[in-house]
Tab-separated table of C-alpha atoms and ligand atoms in Angstrom:
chain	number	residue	atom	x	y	z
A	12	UNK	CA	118.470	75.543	93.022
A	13	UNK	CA	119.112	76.474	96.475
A	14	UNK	CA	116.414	76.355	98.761
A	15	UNK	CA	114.596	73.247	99.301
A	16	UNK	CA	111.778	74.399	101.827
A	17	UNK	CA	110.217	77.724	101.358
A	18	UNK	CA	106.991	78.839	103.203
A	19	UNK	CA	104.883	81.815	100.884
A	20	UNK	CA	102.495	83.970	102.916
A	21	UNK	CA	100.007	85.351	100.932
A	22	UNK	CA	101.203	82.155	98.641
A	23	UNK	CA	97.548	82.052	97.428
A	24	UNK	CA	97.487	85.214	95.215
A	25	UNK	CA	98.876	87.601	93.088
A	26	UNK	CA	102.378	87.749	93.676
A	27	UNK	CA	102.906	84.981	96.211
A	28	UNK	CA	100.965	82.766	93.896
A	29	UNK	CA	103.155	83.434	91.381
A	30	UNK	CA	106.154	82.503	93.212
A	31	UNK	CA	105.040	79.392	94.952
A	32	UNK	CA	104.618	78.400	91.072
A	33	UNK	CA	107.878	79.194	89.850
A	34	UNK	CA	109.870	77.378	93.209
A	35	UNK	CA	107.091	74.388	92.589
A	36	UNK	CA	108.232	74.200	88.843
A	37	UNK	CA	112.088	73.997	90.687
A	38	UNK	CA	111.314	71.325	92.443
A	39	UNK	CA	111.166	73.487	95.872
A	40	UNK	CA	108.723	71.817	98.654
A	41	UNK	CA	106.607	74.903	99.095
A	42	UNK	CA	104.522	75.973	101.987
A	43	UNK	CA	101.653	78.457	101.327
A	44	UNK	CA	100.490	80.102	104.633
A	45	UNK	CA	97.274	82.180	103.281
A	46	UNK	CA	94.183	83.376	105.173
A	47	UNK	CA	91.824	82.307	102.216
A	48	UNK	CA	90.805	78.813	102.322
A	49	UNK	CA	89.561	78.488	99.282
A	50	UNK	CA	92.543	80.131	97.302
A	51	UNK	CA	94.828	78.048	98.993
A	52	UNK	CA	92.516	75.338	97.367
A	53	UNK	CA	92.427	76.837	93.826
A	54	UNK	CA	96.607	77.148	94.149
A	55	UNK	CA	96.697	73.460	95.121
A	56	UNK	CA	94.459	72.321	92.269
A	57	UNK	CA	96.315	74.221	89.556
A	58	UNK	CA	100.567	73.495	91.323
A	59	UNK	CA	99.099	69.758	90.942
A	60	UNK	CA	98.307	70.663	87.077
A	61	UNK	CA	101.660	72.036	86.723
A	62	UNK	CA	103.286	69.111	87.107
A	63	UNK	CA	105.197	66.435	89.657
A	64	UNK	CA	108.169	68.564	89.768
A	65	UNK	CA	107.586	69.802	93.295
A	66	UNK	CA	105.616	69.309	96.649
A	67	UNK	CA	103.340	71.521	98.504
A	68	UNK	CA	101.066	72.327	101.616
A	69	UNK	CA	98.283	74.823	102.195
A	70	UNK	CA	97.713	76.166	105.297
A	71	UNK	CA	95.133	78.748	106.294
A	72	UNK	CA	96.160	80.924	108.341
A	73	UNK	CA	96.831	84.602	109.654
A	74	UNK	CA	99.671	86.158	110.022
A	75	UNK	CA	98.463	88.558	112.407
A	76	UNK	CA	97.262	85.282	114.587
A	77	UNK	CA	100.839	84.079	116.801
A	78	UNK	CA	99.621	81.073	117.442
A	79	UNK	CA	97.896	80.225	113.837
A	80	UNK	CA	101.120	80.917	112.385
A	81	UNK	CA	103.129	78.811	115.291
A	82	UNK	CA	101.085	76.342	113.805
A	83	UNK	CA	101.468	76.201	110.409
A	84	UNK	CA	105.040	76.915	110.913
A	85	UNK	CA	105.358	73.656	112.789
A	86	UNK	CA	102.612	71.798	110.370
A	87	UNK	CA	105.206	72.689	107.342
A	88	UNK	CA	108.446	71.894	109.358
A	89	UNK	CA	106.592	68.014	110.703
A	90	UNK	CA	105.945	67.480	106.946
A	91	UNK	CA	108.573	68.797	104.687
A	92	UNK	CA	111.830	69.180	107.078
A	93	UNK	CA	113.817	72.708	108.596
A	94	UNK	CA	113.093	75.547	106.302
A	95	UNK	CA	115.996	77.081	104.060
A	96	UNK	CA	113.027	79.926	102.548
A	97	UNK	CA	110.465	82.236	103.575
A	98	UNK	CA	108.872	84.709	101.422
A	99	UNK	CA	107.164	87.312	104.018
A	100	UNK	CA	104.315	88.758	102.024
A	101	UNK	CA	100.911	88.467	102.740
A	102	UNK	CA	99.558	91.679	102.586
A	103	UNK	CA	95.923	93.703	102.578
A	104	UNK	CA	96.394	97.708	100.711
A	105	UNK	CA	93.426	98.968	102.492
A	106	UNK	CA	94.077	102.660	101.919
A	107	UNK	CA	91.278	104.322	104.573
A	108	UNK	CA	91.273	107.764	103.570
A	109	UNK	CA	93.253	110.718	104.951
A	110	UNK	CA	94.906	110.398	108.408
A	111	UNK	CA	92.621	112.415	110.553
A	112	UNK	CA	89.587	110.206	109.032
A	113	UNK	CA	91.009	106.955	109.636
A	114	UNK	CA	89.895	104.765	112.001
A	115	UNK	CA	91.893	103.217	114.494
A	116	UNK	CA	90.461	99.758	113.818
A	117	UNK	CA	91.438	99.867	109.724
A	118	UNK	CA	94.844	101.743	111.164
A	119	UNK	CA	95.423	98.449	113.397
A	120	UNK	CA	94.114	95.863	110.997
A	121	UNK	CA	96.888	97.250	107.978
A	122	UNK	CA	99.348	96.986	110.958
A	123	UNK	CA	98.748	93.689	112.330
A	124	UNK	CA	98.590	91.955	109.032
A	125	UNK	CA	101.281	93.803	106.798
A	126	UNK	CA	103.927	94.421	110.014
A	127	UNK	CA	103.207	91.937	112.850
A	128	UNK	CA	102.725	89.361	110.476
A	129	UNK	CA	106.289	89.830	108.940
A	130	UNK	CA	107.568	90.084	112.402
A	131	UNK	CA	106.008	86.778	113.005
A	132	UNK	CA	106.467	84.792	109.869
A	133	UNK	CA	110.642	85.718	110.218
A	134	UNK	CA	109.930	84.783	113.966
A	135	UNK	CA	109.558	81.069	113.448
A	136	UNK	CA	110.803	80.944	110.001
A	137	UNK	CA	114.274	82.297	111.965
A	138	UNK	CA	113.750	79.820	114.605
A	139	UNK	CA	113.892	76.572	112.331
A	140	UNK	CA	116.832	78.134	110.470
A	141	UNK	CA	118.790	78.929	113.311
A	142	UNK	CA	117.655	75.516	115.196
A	143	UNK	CA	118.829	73.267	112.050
A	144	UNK	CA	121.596	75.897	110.658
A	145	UNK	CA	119.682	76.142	107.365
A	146	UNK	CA	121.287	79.330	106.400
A	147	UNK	CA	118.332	80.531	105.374
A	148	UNK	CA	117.502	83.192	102.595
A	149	UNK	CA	114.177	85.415	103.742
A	150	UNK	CA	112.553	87.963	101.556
A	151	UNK	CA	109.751	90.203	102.512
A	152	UNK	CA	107.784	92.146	100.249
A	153	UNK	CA	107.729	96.006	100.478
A	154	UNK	CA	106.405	98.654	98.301
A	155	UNK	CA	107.455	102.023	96.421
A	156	UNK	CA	105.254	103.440	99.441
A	157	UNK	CA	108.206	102.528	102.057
A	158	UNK	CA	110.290	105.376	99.629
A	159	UNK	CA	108.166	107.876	98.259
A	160	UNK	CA	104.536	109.367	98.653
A	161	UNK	CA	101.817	107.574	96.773
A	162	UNK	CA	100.563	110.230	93.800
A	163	UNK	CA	96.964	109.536	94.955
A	164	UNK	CA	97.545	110.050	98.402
A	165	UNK	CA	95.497	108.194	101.269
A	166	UNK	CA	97.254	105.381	102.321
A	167	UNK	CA	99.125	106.643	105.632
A	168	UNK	CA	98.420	103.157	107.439
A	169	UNK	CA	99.833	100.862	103.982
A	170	UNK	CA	102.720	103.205	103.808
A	171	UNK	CA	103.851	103.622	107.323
A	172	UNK	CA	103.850	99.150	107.494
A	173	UNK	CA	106.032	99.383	104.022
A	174	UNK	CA	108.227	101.090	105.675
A	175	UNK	CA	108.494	99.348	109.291
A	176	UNK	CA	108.887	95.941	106.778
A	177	UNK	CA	111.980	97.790	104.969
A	178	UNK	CA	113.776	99.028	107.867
A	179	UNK	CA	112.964	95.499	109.700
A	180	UNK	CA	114.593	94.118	106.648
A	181	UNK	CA	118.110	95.995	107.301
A	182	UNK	CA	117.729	95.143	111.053
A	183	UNK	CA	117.246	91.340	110.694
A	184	UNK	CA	120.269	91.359	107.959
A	185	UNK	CA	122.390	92.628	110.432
A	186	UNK	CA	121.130	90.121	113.854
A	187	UNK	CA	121.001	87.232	111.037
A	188	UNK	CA	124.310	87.680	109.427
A	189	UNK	CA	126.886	85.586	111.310
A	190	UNK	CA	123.869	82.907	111.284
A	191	UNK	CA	124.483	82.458	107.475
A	192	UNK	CA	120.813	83.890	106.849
A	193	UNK	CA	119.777	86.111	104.447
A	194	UNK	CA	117.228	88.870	104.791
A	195	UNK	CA	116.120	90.975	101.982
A	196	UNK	CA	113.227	93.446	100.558
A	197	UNK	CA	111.201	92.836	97.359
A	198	UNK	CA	109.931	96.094	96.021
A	199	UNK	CA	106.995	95.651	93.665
A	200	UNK	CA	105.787	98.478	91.791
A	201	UNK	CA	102.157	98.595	90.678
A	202	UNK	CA	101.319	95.156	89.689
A	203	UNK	CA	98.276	93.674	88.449
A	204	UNK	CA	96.749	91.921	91.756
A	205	UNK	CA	93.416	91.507	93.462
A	206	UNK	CA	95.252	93.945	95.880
A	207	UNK	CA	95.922	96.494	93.589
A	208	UNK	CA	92.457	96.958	92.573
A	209	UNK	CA	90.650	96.118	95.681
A	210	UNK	CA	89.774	99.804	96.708
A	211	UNK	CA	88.854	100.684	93.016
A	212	UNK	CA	85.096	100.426	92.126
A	213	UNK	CA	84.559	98.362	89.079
A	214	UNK	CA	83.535	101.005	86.825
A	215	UNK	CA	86.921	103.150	87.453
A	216	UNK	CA	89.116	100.246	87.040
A	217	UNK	CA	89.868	100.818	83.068
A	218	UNK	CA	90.488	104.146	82.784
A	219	UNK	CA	92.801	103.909	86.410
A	220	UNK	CA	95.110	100.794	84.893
A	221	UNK	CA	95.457	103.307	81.454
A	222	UNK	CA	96.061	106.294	84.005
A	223	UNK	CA	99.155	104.408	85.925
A	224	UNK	CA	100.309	102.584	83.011
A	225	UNK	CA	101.160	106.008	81.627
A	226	UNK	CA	102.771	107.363	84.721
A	227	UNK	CA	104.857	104.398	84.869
A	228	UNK	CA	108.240	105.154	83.016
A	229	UNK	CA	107.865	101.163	81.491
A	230	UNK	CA	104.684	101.984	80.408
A	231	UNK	CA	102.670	99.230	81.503
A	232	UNK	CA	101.653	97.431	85.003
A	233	UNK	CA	103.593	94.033	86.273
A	234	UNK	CA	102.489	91.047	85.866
A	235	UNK	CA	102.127	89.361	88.985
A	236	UNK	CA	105.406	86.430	87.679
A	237	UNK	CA	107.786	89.568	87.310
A	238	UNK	CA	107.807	90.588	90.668
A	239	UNK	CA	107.985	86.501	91.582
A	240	UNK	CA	111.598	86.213	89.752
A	241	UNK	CA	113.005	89.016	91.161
A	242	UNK	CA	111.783	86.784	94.811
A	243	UNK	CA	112.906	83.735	93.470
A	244	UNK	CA	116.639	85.278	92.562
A	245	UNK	CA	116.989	86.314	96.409
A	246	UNK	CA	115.920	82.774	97.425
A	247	UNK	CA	118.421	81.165	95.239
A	248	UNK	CA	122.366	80.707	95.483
A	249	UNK	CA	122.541	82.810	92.525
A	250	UNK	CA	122.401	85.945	95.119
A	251	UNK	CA	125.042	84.492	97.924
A	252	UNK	CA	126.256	87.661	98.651
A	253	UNK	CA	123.293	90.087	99.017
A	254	UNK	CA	121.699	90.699	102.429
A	255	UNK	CA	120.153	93.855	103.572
A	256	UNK	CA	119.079	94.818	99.965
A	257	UNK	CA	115.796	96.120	98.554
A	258	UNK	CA	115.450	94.837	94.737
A	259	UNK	CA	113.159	97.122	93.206
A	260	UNK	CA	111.092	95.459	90.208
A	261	UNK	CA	108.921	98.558	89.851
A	262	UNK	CA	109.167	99.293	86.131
A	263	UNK	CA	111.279	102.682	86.771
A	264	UNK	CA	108.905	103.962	89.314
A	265	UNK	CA	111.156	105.237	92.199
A	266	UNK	CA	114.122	106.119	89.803
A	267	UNK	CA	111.490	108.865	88.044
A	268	UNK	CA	110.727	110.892	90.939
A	269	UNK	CA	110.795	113.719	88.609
A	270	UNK	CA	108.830	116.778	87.018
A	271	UNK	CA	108.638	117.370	83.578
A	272	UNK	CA	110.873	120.440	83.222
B	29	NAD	N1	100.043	94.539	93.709
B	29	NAD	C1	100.807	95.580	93.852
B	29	NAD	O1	100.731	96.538	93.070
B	29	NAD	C2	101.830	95.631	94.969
B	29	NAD	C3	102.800	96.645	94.940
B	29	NAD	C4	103.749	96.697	95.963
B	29	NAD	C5	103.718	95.767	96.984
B	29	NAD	N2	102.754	94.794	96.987
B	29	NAD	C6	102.764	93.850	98.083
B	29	NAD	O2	102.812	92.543	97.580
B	29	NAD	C7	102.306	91.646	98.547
B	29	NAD	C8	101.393	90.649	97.863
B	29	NAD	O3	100.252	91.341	97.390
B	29	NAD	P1	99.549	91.036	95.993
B	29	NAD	O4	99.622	92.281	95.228
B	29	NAD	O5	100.057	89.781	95.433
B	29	NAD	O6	98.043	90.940	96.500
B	29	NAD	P2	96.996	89.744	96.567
B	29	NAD	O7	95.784	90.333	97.177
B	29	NAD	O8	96.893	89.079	95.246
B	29	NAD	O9	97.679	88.725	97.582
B	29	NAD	C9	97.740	88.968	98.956
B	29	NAD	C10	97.500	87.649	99.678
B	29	NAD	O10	97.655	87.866	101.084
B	29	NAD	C11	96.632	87.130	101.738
B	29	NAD	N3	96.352	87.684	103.057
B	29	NAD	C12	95.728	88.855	103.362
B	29	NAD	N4	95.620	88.971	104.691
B	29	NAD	C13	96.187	87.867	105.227
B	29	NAD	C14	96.380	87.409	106.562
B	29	NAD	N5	95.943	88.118	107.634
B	29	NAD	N6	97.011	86.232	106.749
B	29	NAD	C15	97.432	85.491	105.695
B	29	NAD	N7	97.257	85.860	104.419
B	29	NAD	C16	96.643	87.034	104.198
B	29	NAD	C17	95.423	87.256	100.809
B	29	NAD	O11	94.439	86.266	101.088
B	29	NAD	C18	96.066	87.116	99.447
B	29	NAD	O12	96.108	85.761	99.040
B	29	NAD	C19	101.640	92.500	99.624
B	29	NAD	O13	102.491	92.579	100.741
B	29	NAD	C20	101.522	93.846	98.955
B	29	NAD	O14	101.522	94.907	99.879
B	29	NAD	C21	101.820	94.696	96.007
């Protein structure tokens, strides 16, 4: 298994979590940059359950932050070596209504944590890789959103940074190529996620999960580990050849785009 240093953001939830815990189980040394402390503390406590297999660091931080994530970049690299991984996904799904609602303040927040902090996660994870000539692998999480309209509607600001991270994804492929570094786009579909449900009141939350699962052409929501394989493939030398690539893992989603008739 090809890499041997991978830094998560977002590694201490949902589908980051996920991941750090299959590369752990690889025997990866795994990084998780996440801006709650005390996640990053309950993803410690249960990787050193799992088993010795691996090694891993938390480090809060936010992605949004340059310096934080200078930082913990450096933090990882001083303990653990040049990186070979990064898995760009920390993410917040605040949806904020209809455009001419939304405040510029939510509008700037989705931005600087779902777009600048890609930018600067592949920033110094691209700096270590191209200082040590890691030929890196990088993978950055983007959403059905970057394709196609959300059926509910209301989430200009998620959409519009889903679809900065995919196009940044084909741009960095291209710069990054004759490096030997890989950059590619996981595309989660509905997955079950603090993130997913944050927006939803409580009492909705049932009869919205039956709702999607039906629109869904695999009839059911991800579980956060399905996404997390699809990450770990592009990570690992078993995908030598793809850069520039969106792997959709969205349990037919985007191929339905379809009426009934
Ligand atoms: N869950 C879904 O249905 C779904 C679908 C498509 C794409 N995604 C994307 O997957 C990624 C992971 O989301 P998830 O569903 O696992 O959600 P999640 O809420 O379980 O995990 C997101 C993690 O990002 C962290 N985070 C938020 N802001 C941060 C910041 N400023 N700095 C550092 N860390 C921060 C959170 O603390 C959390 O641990 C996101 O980019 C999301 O947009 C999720």
């Amino acid at each position: 298994m090809k890499p041997k240093t991978v830094v998560i953001t977002g590694g201490a939830s949902g589908i980051g979590r996920a991941t750090a815990e299959l590369l752990f189980g690889a025997g990866v040394q795994v990084g998780i940059l996440d801006a709650n402390a005390s996640n990053i503390a309950r993803t410690m406590d249960k990787l050193r359950l799992q088993g010795p297999e691996g090694s891993a660091i938390g480090v809060p931080c936010d992605v949004s932050d340059e310096k934080d994530v200078q930082r913990a970049f450096a933090h990882i690299e001083g303990r653990f070596g040049p990186l070979d991984g990064l898995v760009a996904n920390a993410g917040i799904g605040t949806g904020g209504g209809l455009l001419h609602e939304l405040d510029y303040d939510t509008w700037q927040r989705v931005l600087a944590v779902n777009l600048t902090g890609v930018f600067l996660s592949c920033k110094y994870a691209l700096q270590s890789m191209l200082h040590y000539h890691t030929r890196g692998s990088i993978v950055c999480t983007s959403s059905p959103a970057a394709f196609v309209s959300m059926a509910a509607g209301e989430v200009p600001a998620y959409s519009a940074t889903k679809g900065g991270v995919s196009a940044l994804v084909r741009t960095l492929a291209i710069d990054y190529a004759s490096y030997g570094v890989r950059v590619n786009a996981v595309v989660p579909g509905a997955t079950e996620t603090p993130l997913m449900w944050d927006d939803v009141p409580l009492s909705d939350r049932e009869r919205l999960r039956a709702q999607v699962a039906q629109e869904i052409p695999l009839g059911r929501l991800a579980e956060p580990i399905e996404p997390a394989r699809a990450v770990v493939w592009l990570l690992s030398d078993a995908s030598t050849y793809v850069t520039g690539s969106h792997l959709v893992c969205d349990g037919g989603i985007l191929a339905k785009g379809s009426i009934s008739v």
